[in-house]
Amino acid sequence: MTTPLSLGVLISGGGTNLQAIIDAIERGDLPARIRIVVSNRRDAYGLVRAARHGLSTGVIAHTDFASREEFDRHLVTLLHEHGVELVILAGFMRLLSARFIRAFPHRILNIHPALLPAFPGLHAQRQALERGVRISGATVHLVDEEMDHGPIIMQAAVPVYPDDTEDSLSARILAQEHRIYPAAIKLFAEGRVGVRGNSVLIRDEHHRPQTGFQSPAAV
Ligand code: GRF
């Protein structure tokens, strides 16, 4: 029995990805423990989700700090005090300083609602609709000092339809986020992730289906 991986989850809002991770742990599908949930916003509903499951929570309002570095220094201390081994950004809407990233080298994950490197930054779903792509999706990646740029761990694709709205596409992508985030964290918990340059290597990645999917499906 491996020791559960200690997670620190950073949120800013609704926390549906946090909920998916909590549910995976409680189902026994993810050998990890959430040591603390930290939000930079006091009103984040994800804090309610965390408290409902008896998890430690903290609020570090960035407005309480003179600088990003000061905010990050306090956040690093809090995470280290809770023995966090892997930092999970789950709807966390702050850019992290180089100092923070150096404190957790190759140990910070983020989920982005697009197939990176396509559509980095904010409103990725809207960018996809405006570009008229027929396939988009979600990406779990390691965080480096550039936004939405680090080595990619896992991706999931969804069809995009001409009558999609930002809401309908976001909902379709979010359902995949809730699937792949716990799965990607599990790879870390099992010690199966290695990084070489900008590529992630997964040990024992044997299952290699060759099927793809097209969109539009039937023309
Ligand atoms: C999700 O679309 C995620 O990709 C982005 O923030 C959105 C909200 O996430 N990073 P959550 O519901 O707060 O987990």
PDB file of C-alpha atoms and ligand atoms in Angstrom:
ATOM      1  CA  MET A   1       0.000   0.000   0.000  1.00  0.00           C
ATOM      2  CA  THR A   2       1.619   3.258  -1.108  1.00  0.00           C
ATOM      3  CA  THR A   3       1.438   6.301   1.184  1.00  0.00           C
ATOM      4  CA  PRO A   4      -1.298   8.610  -0.116  1.00  0.00           C
ATOM      5  CA  LEU A   5       0.119  11.574  -2.022  1.00  0.00           C
ATOM      6  CA  SER A   6      -0.424  14.841  -0.110  1.00  0.00           C
ATOM      7  CA  LEU A   7      -2.249  17.409  -2.221  1.00  0.00           C
ATOM      8  CA  GLY A   8      -2.747  21.139  -1.784  1.00  0.00           C
ATOM      9  CA  VAL A   9      -5.597  22.440  -3.941  1.00  0.00           C
ATOM     10  CA  LEU A  10      -5.752  26.108  -4.951  1.00  0.00           C
ATOM     11  CA  ILE A  11      -9.123  27.521  -6.015  1.00  0.00           C
ATOM     12  CA  SER A  12     -10.770  30.834  -6.784  1.00  0.00           C
ATOM     13  CA  GLY A  13     -14.347  29.876  -7.581  1.00  0.00           C
ATOM     14  CA  GLY A  14     -16.943  27.117  -7.851  1.00  0.00           C
ATOM     15  CA  GLY A  15     -14.551  24.230  -7.261  1.00  0.00           C
ATOM     16  CA  THR A  16     -16.165  21.587  -9.477  1.00  0.00           C
ATOM     17  CA  ASN A  17     -12.701  20.180 -10.271  1.00  0.00           C
ATOM     18  CA  LEU A  18     -11.956  20.122  -6.535  1.00  0.00           C
ATOM     19  CA  GLN A  19     -15.216  18.209  -6.072  1.00  0.00           C
ATOM     20  CA  ALA A  20     -14.222  15.692  -8.762  1.00  0.00           C
ATOM     21  CA  ILE A  21     -10.892  15.102  -6.975  1.00  0.00           C
ATOM     22  CA  ILE A  22     -12.612  14.735  -3.574  1.00  0.00           C
ATOM     23  CA  ASP A  23     -15.096  12.256  -5.072  1.00  0.00           C
ATOM     24  CA  ALA A  24     -12.316  10.200  -6.719  1.00  0.00           C
ATOM     25  CA  ILE A  25     -10.432   9.987  -3.391  1.00  0.00           C
ATOM     26  CA  GLU A  26     -13.571   9.027  -1.467  1.00  0.00           C
ATOM     27  CA  ARG A  27     -14.436   6.360  -4.077  1.00  0.00           C
ATOM     28  CA  GLY A  28     -10.990   4.858  -3.557  1.00  0.00           C
ATOM     29  CA  ASP A  29      -9.953   5.675  -7.138  1.00  0.00           C
ATOM     30  CA  LEU A  30      -7.193   8.126  -6.202  1.00  0.00           C
ATOM     31  CA  PRO A  31      -4.492   7.251  -3.572  1.00  0.00           C
ATOM     32  CA  ALA A  32      -4.105  10.812  -2.325  1.00  0.00           C
ATOM     33  CA  ARG A  33      -5.092  13.059   0.571  1.00  0.00           C
ATOM     34  CA  ILE A  34      -6.081  16.715   0.313  1.00  0.00           C
ATOM     35  CA  ARG A  35      -4.118  18.373   3.109  1.00  0.00           C
ATOM     36  CA  ILE A  36      -5.465  21.865   2.481  1.00  0.00           C
ATOM     37  CA  VAL A  37      -7.697  23.816   0.114  1.00  0.00           C
ATOM     38  CA  VAL A  38      -6.619  27.438  -0.319  1.00  0.00           C
ATOM     39  CA  SER A  39      -8.594  30.149  -2.062  1.00  0.00           C
ATOM     40  CA  ASN A  40      -7.554  33.673  -2.936  1.00  0.00           C
ATOM     41  CA  ARG A  41     -11.221  34.686  -2.703  1.00  0.00           C
ATOM     42  CA  ARG A  42     -13.234  34.488   0.503  1.00  0.00           C
ATOM     43  CA  ASP A  43     -16.468  33.910  -1.400  1.00  0.00           C
ATOM     44  CA  ALA A  44     -15.260  30.874  -3.412  1.00  0.00           C
ATOM     45  CA  TYR A  45     -17.947  28.175  -3.283  1.00  0.00           C
ATOM     46  CA  GLY A  46     -15.145  25.600  -3.426  1.00  0.00           C
ATOM     47  CA  LEU A  47     -14.452  26.462   0.239  1.00  0.00           C
ATOM     48  CA  VAL A  48     -17.988  25.295   1.068  1.00  0.00           C
ATOM     49  CA  ARG A  49     -17.342  22.043  -0.819  1.00  0.00           C
ATOM     50  CA  ALA A  50     -14.082  21.513   1.111  1.00  0.00           C
ATOM     51  CA  ALA A  51     -15.653  22.219   4.516  1.00  0.00           C
ATOM     52  CA  ARG A  52     -18.520  19.835   3.687  1.00  0.00           C
ATOM     53  CA  HIS A  53     -15.921  17.066   3.364  1.00  0.00           C
ATOM     54  CA  GLY A  54     -14.056  18.045   6.542  1.00  0.00           C
ATOM     55  CA  LEU A  55     -11.001  19.375   4.692  1.00  0.00           C
ATOM     56  CA  SER A  56      -8.704  22.089   6.054  1.00  0.00           C
ATOM     57  CA  THR A  57      -9.180  25.370   4.238  1.00  0.00           C
ATOM     58  CA  GLY A  58      -7.401  28.686   4.062  1.00  0.00           C
ATOM     59  CA  VAL A  59      -8.053  32.025   2.430  1.00  0.00           C
ATOM     60  CA  ILE A  60      -5.167  34.126   1.267  1.00  0.00           C
ATOM     61  CA  ALA A  61      -6.698  37.223  -0.239  1.00  0.00           C
ATOM     62  CA  HIS A  62      -4.154  38.685  -2.620  1.00  0.00           C
ATOM     63  CA  THR A  63      -5.509  42.107  -1.712  1.00  0.00           C
ATOM     64  CA  ASP A  64      -4.041  41.571   1.780  1.00  0.00           C
ATOM     65  CA  PHE A  65      -0.478  41.575   0.430  1.00  0.00           C
ATOM     66  CA  ALA A  66       1.712  44.378  -0.851  1.00  0.00           C
ATOM     67  CA  SER A  67       3.094  42.317  -3.735  1.00  0.00           C
ATOM     68  CA  ARG A  68       2.669  39.082  -5.679  1.00  0.00           C
ATOM     69  CA  GLU A  69       5.960  37.855  -4.167  1.00  0.00           C
ATOM     70  CA  GLU A  70       4.684  38.481  -0.637  1.00  0.00           C
ATOM     71  CA  PHE A  71       1.438  36.659  -1.436  1.00  0.00           C
ATOM     72  CA  ASP A  72       3.335  33.731  -2.937  1.00  0.00           C
ATOM     73  CA  ARG A  73       5.780  33.549  -0.024  1.00  0.00           C
ATOM     74  CA  HIS A  74       2.879  33.230   2.408  1.00  0.00           C
ATOM     75  CA  LEU A  75       1.189  30.633   0.187  1.00  0.00           C
ATOM     76  CA  VAL A  76       4.367  28.520  -0.090  1.00  0.00           C
ATOM     77  CA  THR A  77       4.765  28.573   3.703  1.00  0.00           C
ATOM     78  CA  LEU A  78       1.151  27.503   4.230  1.00  0.00           C
ATOM     79  CA  LEU A  79       1.465  24.610   1.748  1.00  0.00           C
ATOM     80  CA  HIS A  80       4.787  23.432   3.228  1.00  0.00           C
ATOM     81  CA  GLU A  81       3.315  23.602   6.750  1.00  0.00           C
ATOM     82  CA  HIS A  82       0.634  21.163   5.557  1.00  0.00           C
ATOM     83  CA  GLY A  83       3.135  18.758   4.007  1.00  0.00           C
ATOM     84  CA  VAL A  84       1.868  19.315   0.473  1.00  0.00           C
ATOM     85  CA  GLU A  85       3.754  17.232  -2.135  1.00  0.00           C
ATOM     86  CA  LEU A  86       1.728  18.145  -5.244  1.00  0.00           C
ATOM     87  CA  VAL A  87      -0.002  21.487  -5.829  1.00  0.00           C
ATOM     88  CA  ILE A  88      -3.265  21.319  -7.791  1.00  0.00           C
ATOM     89  CA  LEU A  89      -4.543  24.513  -9.443  1.00  0.00           C
ATOM     90  CA  ALA A  90      -8.298  23.992  -9.844  1.00  0.00           C
ATOM     91  CA  GLY A  91      -9.921  27.093 -11.248  1.00  0.00           C
ATOM     92  CA  PHE A  92      -7.227  29.197  -9.585  1.00  0.00           C
ATOM     93  CA  MET A  93      -7.188  32.571 -11.282  1.00  0.00           C
ATOM     94  CA  ARG A  94      -3.803  33.958 -10.215  1.00  0.00           C
ATOM     95  CA  LEU A  95      -0.490  33.822 -12.047  1.00  0.00           C
ATOM     96  CA  LEU A  96       2.163  32.299  -9.790  1.00  0.00           C
ATOM     97  CA  SER A  97       5.592  33.890  -9.417  1.00  0.00           C
ATOM     98  CA  ALA A  98       8.825  32.151 -10.398  1.00  0.00           C
ATOM     99  CA  ARG A  99       9.578  31.904  -6.652  1.00  0.00           C
ATOM    100  CA  PHE A 100       6.427  29.828  -6.074  1.00  0.00           C
ATOM    101  CA  ILE A 101       7.163  27.563  -9.040  1.00  0.00           C
ATOM    102  CA  ARG A 102      10.738  27.005  -7.848  1.00  0.00           C
ATOM    103  CA  ALA A 103       9.362  25.939  -4.458  1.00  0.00           C
ATOM    104  CA  PHE A 104       7.487  23.044  -6.142  1.00  0.00           C
ATOM    105  CA  PRO A 105       9.575  22.016  -9.187  1.00  0.00           C
ATOM    106  CA  HIS A 106       7.517  19.803 -11.553  1.00  0.00           C
ATOM    107  CA  ARG A 107       4.994  19.513  -8.748  1.00  0.00           C
ATOM    108  CA  ILE A 108       2.316  22.017  -9.781  1.00  0.00           C
ATOM    109  CA  LEU A 109      -0.573  20.899 -12.028  1.00  0.00           C
ATOM    110  CA  ASN A 110      -3.151  22.997 -13.819  1.00  0.00           C
ATOM    111  CA  ILE A 111      -6.192  22.213 -15.917  1.00  0.00           C
ATOM    112  CA  HIS A 112      -7.056  24.345 -18.928  1.00  0.00           C
ATOM    113  CA  PRO A 113     -10.340  24.173 -20.912  1.00  0.00           C
ATOM    114  CA  ALA A 114      -8.719  23.815 -24.352  1.00  0.00           C
ATOM    115  CA  LEU A 115      -6.290  21.547 -26.208  1.00  0.00           C
ATOM    116  CA  LEU A 116      -3.075  23.464 -25.457  1.00  0.00           C
ATOM    117  CA  PRO A 117      -1.149  24.986 -27.080  1.00  0.00           C
ATOM    118  CA  ALA A 118      -4.389  26.120 -28.717  1.00  0.00           C
ATOM    119  CA  PHE A 119      -6.302  28.891 -26.972  1.00  0.00           C
ATOM    120  CA  PRO A 120      -4.174  29.716 -23.899  1.00  0.00           C
ATOM    121  CA  GLY A 121      -5.309  32.338 -21.420  1.00  0.00           C
ATOM    122  CA  LEU A 122      -8.776  33.439 -20.468  1.00  0.00           C
ATOM    123  CA  HIS A 123     -12.080  32.482 -22.176  1.00  0.00           C
ATOM    124  CA  ALA A 124     -10.535  29.517 -23.997  1.00  0.00           C
ATOM    125  CA  GLN A 125     -13.983  28.153 -24.865  1.00  0.00           C
ATOM    126  CA  ARG A 126     -14.964  31.497 -26.437  1.00  0.00           C
ATOM    127  CA  GLN A 127     -11.669  31.569 -28.385  1.00  0.00           C
ATOM    128  CA  ALA A 128     -12.455  28.095 -29.770  1.00  0.00           C
ATOM    129  CA  LEU A 129     -15.952  29.146 -30.873  1.00  0.00           C
ATOM    130  CA  GLU A 130     -14.644  32.350 -32.478  1.00  0.00           C
ATOM    131  CA  ARG A 131     -11.991  30.338 -34.362  1.00  0.00           C
ATOM    132  CA  GLY A 132     -14.617  27.888 -35.590  1.00  0.00           C
ATOM    133  CA  VAL A 133     -12.744  24.728 -34.530  1.00  0.00           C
ATOM    134  CA  ARG A 134     -14.695  21.446 -34.692  1.00  0.00           C
ATOM    135  CA  ILE A 135     -12.781  19.758 -31.889  1.00  0.00           C
ATOM    136  CA  SER A 136     -11.639  21.255 -28.603  1.00  0.00           C
ATOM    137  CA  GLY A 137     -11.164  19.835 -25.117  1.00  0.00           C
ATOM    138  CA  ALA A 138      -9.178  20.034 -21.879  1.00  0.00           C
ATOM    139  CA  THR A 139      -5.521  19.783 -20.911  1.00  0.00           C
ATOM    140  CA  VAL A 140      -3.817  18.862 -17.641  1.00  0.00           C
ATOM    141  CA  HIS A 141      -0.263  20.229 -17.640  1.00  0.00           C
ATOM    142  CA  LEU A 142       2.652  20.972 -15.365  1.00  0.00           C
ATOM    143  CA  VAL A 143       2.954  24.646 -14.507  1.00  0.00           C
ATOM    144  CA  ASP A 144       6.113  26.469 -15.509  1.00  0.00           C
ATOM    145  CA  GLU A 145       6.931  30.168 -15.503  1.00  0.00           C
ATOM    146  CA  GLU A 146       4.890  30.881 -18.625  1.00  0.00           C
ATOM    147  CA  MET A 147       1.092  30.828 -18.587  1.00  0.00           C
ATOM    148  CA  ASP A 148      -0.582  27.602 -19.839  1.00  0.00           C
ATOM    149  CA  HIS A 149       2.782  26.426 -21.235  1.00  0.00           C
ATOM    150  CA  GLY A 150       4.314  23.573 -19.190  1.00  0.00           C
ATOM    151  CA  PRO A 151       4.670  19.889 -20.184  1.00  0.00           C
ATOM    152  CA  ILE A 152       1.343  18.252 -21.018  1.00  0.00           C
ATOM    153  CA  ILE A 153       0.279  15.249 -18.937  1.00  0.00           C
ATOM    154  CA  MET A 154      -3.185  14.388 -20.271  1.00  0.00           C
ATOM    155  CA  GLN A 155      -5.744  15.751 -22.716  1.00  0.00           C
ATOM    156  CA  ALA A 156      -9.347  14.931 -23.621  1.00  0.00           C
ATOM    157  CA  ALA A 157     -11.166  16.034 -26.790  1.00  0.00           C
ATOM    158  CA  VAL A 158     -14.783  16.987 -27.367  1.00  0.00           C
ATOM    159  CA  PRO A 159     -16.739  17.896 -30.525  1.00  0.00           C
ATOM    160  CA  VAL A 160     -17.695  21.530 -31.075  1.00  0.00           C
ATOM    161  CA  TYR A 161     -20.994  22.264 -32.840  1.00  0.00           C
ATOM    162  CA  PRO A 162     -21.880  25.389 -34.835  1.00  0.00           C
ATOM    163  CA  ASP A 163     -24.818  26.151 -32.538  1.00  0.00           C
ATOM    164  CA  ASP A 164     -22.708  25.789 -29.392  1.00  0.00           C
ATOM    165  CA  THR A 165     -22.693  28.658 -26.948  1.00  0.00           C
ATOM    166  CA  GLU A 166     -19.840  29.413 -24.554  1.00  0.00           C
ATOM    167  CA  ASP A 167     -21.970  27.734 -21.876  1.00  0.00           C
ATOM    168  CA  SER A 168     -22.791  24.572 -23.842  1.00  0.00           C
ATOM    169  CA  LEU A 169     -19.170  24.065 -24.904  1.00  0.00           C
ATOM    170  CA  SER A 170     -17.868  24.853 -21.389  1.00  0.00           C
ATOM    171  CA  ALA A 171     -20.213  22.239 -19.913  1.00  0.00           C
ATOM    172  CA  ARG A 172     -19.080  19.601 -22.428  1.00  0.00           C
ATOM    173  CA  ILE A 173     -15.402  20.367 -21.695  1.00  0.00           C
ATOM    174  CA  LEU A 174     -15.943  20.560 -17.918  1.00  0.00           C
ATOM    175  CA  ALA A 175     -17.322  16.991 -17.899  1.00  0.00           C
ATOM    176  CA  GLN A 176     -13.990  15.863 -19.416  1.00  0.00           C
ATOM    177  CA  GLU A 177     -11.999  17.978 -16.944  1.00  0.00           C
ATOM    178  CA  HIS A 178     -13.669  16.121 -14.093  1.00  0.00           C
ATOM    179  CA  ARG A 179     -12.588  12.844 -15.672  1.00  0.00           C
ATOM    180  CA  ILE A 180      -8.968  13.608 -16.585  1.00  0.00           C
ATOM    181  CA  TYR A 181      -7.867  15.699 -13.598  1.00  0.00           C
ATOM    182  CA  PRO A 182      -8.221  12.864 -11.052  1.00  0.00           C
ATOM    183  CA  ALA A 183      -6.713  10.451 -13.612  1.00  0.00           C
ATOM    184  CA  ALA A 184      -3.671  12.687 -14.155  1.00  0.00           C
ATOM    185  CA  ILE A 185      -3.141  13.159 -10.396  1.00  0.00           C
ATOM    186  CA  LYS A 186      -3.360   9.371  -9.969  1.00  0.00           C
ATOM    187  CA  LEU A 187      -0.380   8.973 -12.327  1.00  0.00           C
ATOM    188  CA  PHE A 188       1.652  11.150  -9.949  1.00  0.00           C
ATOM    189  CA  ALA A 189       0.342   9.307  -6.896  1.00  0.00           C
ATOM    190  CA  GLU A 190       1.537   6.055  -8.509  1.00  0.00           C
ATOM    191  CA  GLY A 191       4.959   7.553  -9.242  1.00  0.00           C
ATOM    192  CA  ARG A 192       4.554   6.952 -12.979  1.00  0.00           C
ATOM    193  CA  VAL A 193       5.328  10.455 -14.276  1.00  0.00           C
ATOM    194  CA  GLY A 194       8.682  11.570 -15.608  1.00  0.00           C
ATOM    195  CA  VAL A 195       9.562  14.777 -17.433  1.00  0.00           C
ATOM    196  CA  ARG A 196      12.124  15.005 -20.238  1.00  0.00           C
ATOM    197  CA  GLY A 197      12.426  18.521 -21.666  1.00  0.00           C
ATOM    198  CA  ASN A 198       8.907  19.597 -22.547  1.00  0.00           C
ATOM    199  CA  SER A 199       7.578  16.035 -22.689  1.00  0.00           C
ATOM    200  CA  VAL A 200       5.927  13.971 -19.988  1.00  0.00           C
ATOM    201  CA  LEU A 201       6.747  10.237 -19.905  1.00  0.00           C
ATOM    202  CA  ILE A 202       4.276   7.857 -18.294  1.00  0.00           C
ATOM    203  CA  ARG A 203       5.789   4.586 -17.033  1.00  0.00           C
ATOM    204  CA  ASP A 204       3.936   1.430 -18.223  1.00  0.00           C
ATOM    205  CA  GLU A 205       1.775   3.369 -20.687  1.00  0.00           C
ATOM    206  CA  HIS A 206       0.751   0.128 -22.455  1.00  0.00           C
ATOM    207  CA  HIS A 207      -2.908   0.705 -23.343  1.00  0.00           C
ATOM    208  CA  ARG A 208      -2.668   2.499 -26.685  1.00  0.00           C
ATOM    209  CA  PRO A 209      -6.020   2.639 -28.520  1.00  0.00           C
ATOM    210  CA  GLN A 210      -5.643   3.844 -32.115  1.00  0.00           C
ATOM    211  CA  THR A 211      -9.199   5.058 -32.630  1.00  0.00           C
ATOM    212  CA  GLY A 212      -9.703   8.744 -33.298  1.00  0.00           C
ATOM    213  CA  PHE A 213     -12.907  10.677 -33.706  1.00  0.00           C
ATOM    214  CA  GLN A 214     -13.965  13.218 -36.268  1.00  0.00           C
ATOM    215  CA  SER A 215     -16.254  16.204 -36.009  1.00  0.00           C
ATOM    216  CA  PRO A 216     -18.616  16.672 -37.773  1.00  0.00           C
ATOM    217  CA  ALA A 217     -19.294  12.988 -37.214  1.00  0.00           C
ATOM    218  CA  ALA A 218     -21.479  12.067 -40.168  1.00  0.00           C
ATOM    219  CA  VAL A 219     -21.489  14.420 -43.098  1.00  0.00           C
TER     220      VAL A 219
HETATM  221  C1  GRF B   1     -12.731  25.266 -15.414  1.00  0.00           C
HETATM  222  O1  GRF B   1     -13.193  25.410 -16.752  1.00  0.00           O
HETATM  223  C2  GRF B   1     -11.225  25.125 -15.438  1.00  0.00           C
HETATM  224  O2  GRF B   1     -10.756  24.577 -16.654  1.00  0.00           O
HETATM  225  C3  GRF B   1     -10.735  26.516 -15.297  1.00  0.00           C
HETATM  226  O3  GRF B   1     -11.623  27.080 -14.337  1.00  0.00           O
HETATM  227  C4  GRF B   1     -12.945  26.580 -14.631  1.00  0.00           C
HETATM  228  C5  GRF B   1     -13.739  26.421 -13.355  1.00  0.00           C
HETATM  229  O4  GRF B   1     -13.171  25.377 -12.621  1.00  0.00           O
HETATM  230  N1  GRF B   1      -9.357  26.540 -14.879  1.00  0.00           N
HETATM  231  P1  GRF B   1     -13.841  24.895 -11.223  1.00  0.00           P
HETATM  232  O5  GRF B   1     -15.292  24.553 -11.513  1.00  0.00           O
HETATM  233  O6  GRF B   1     -13.736  26.050 -10.265  1.00  0.00           O
HETATM  234  O7  GRF B   1     -13.047  23.700 -10.828  1.00  0.00           O
END
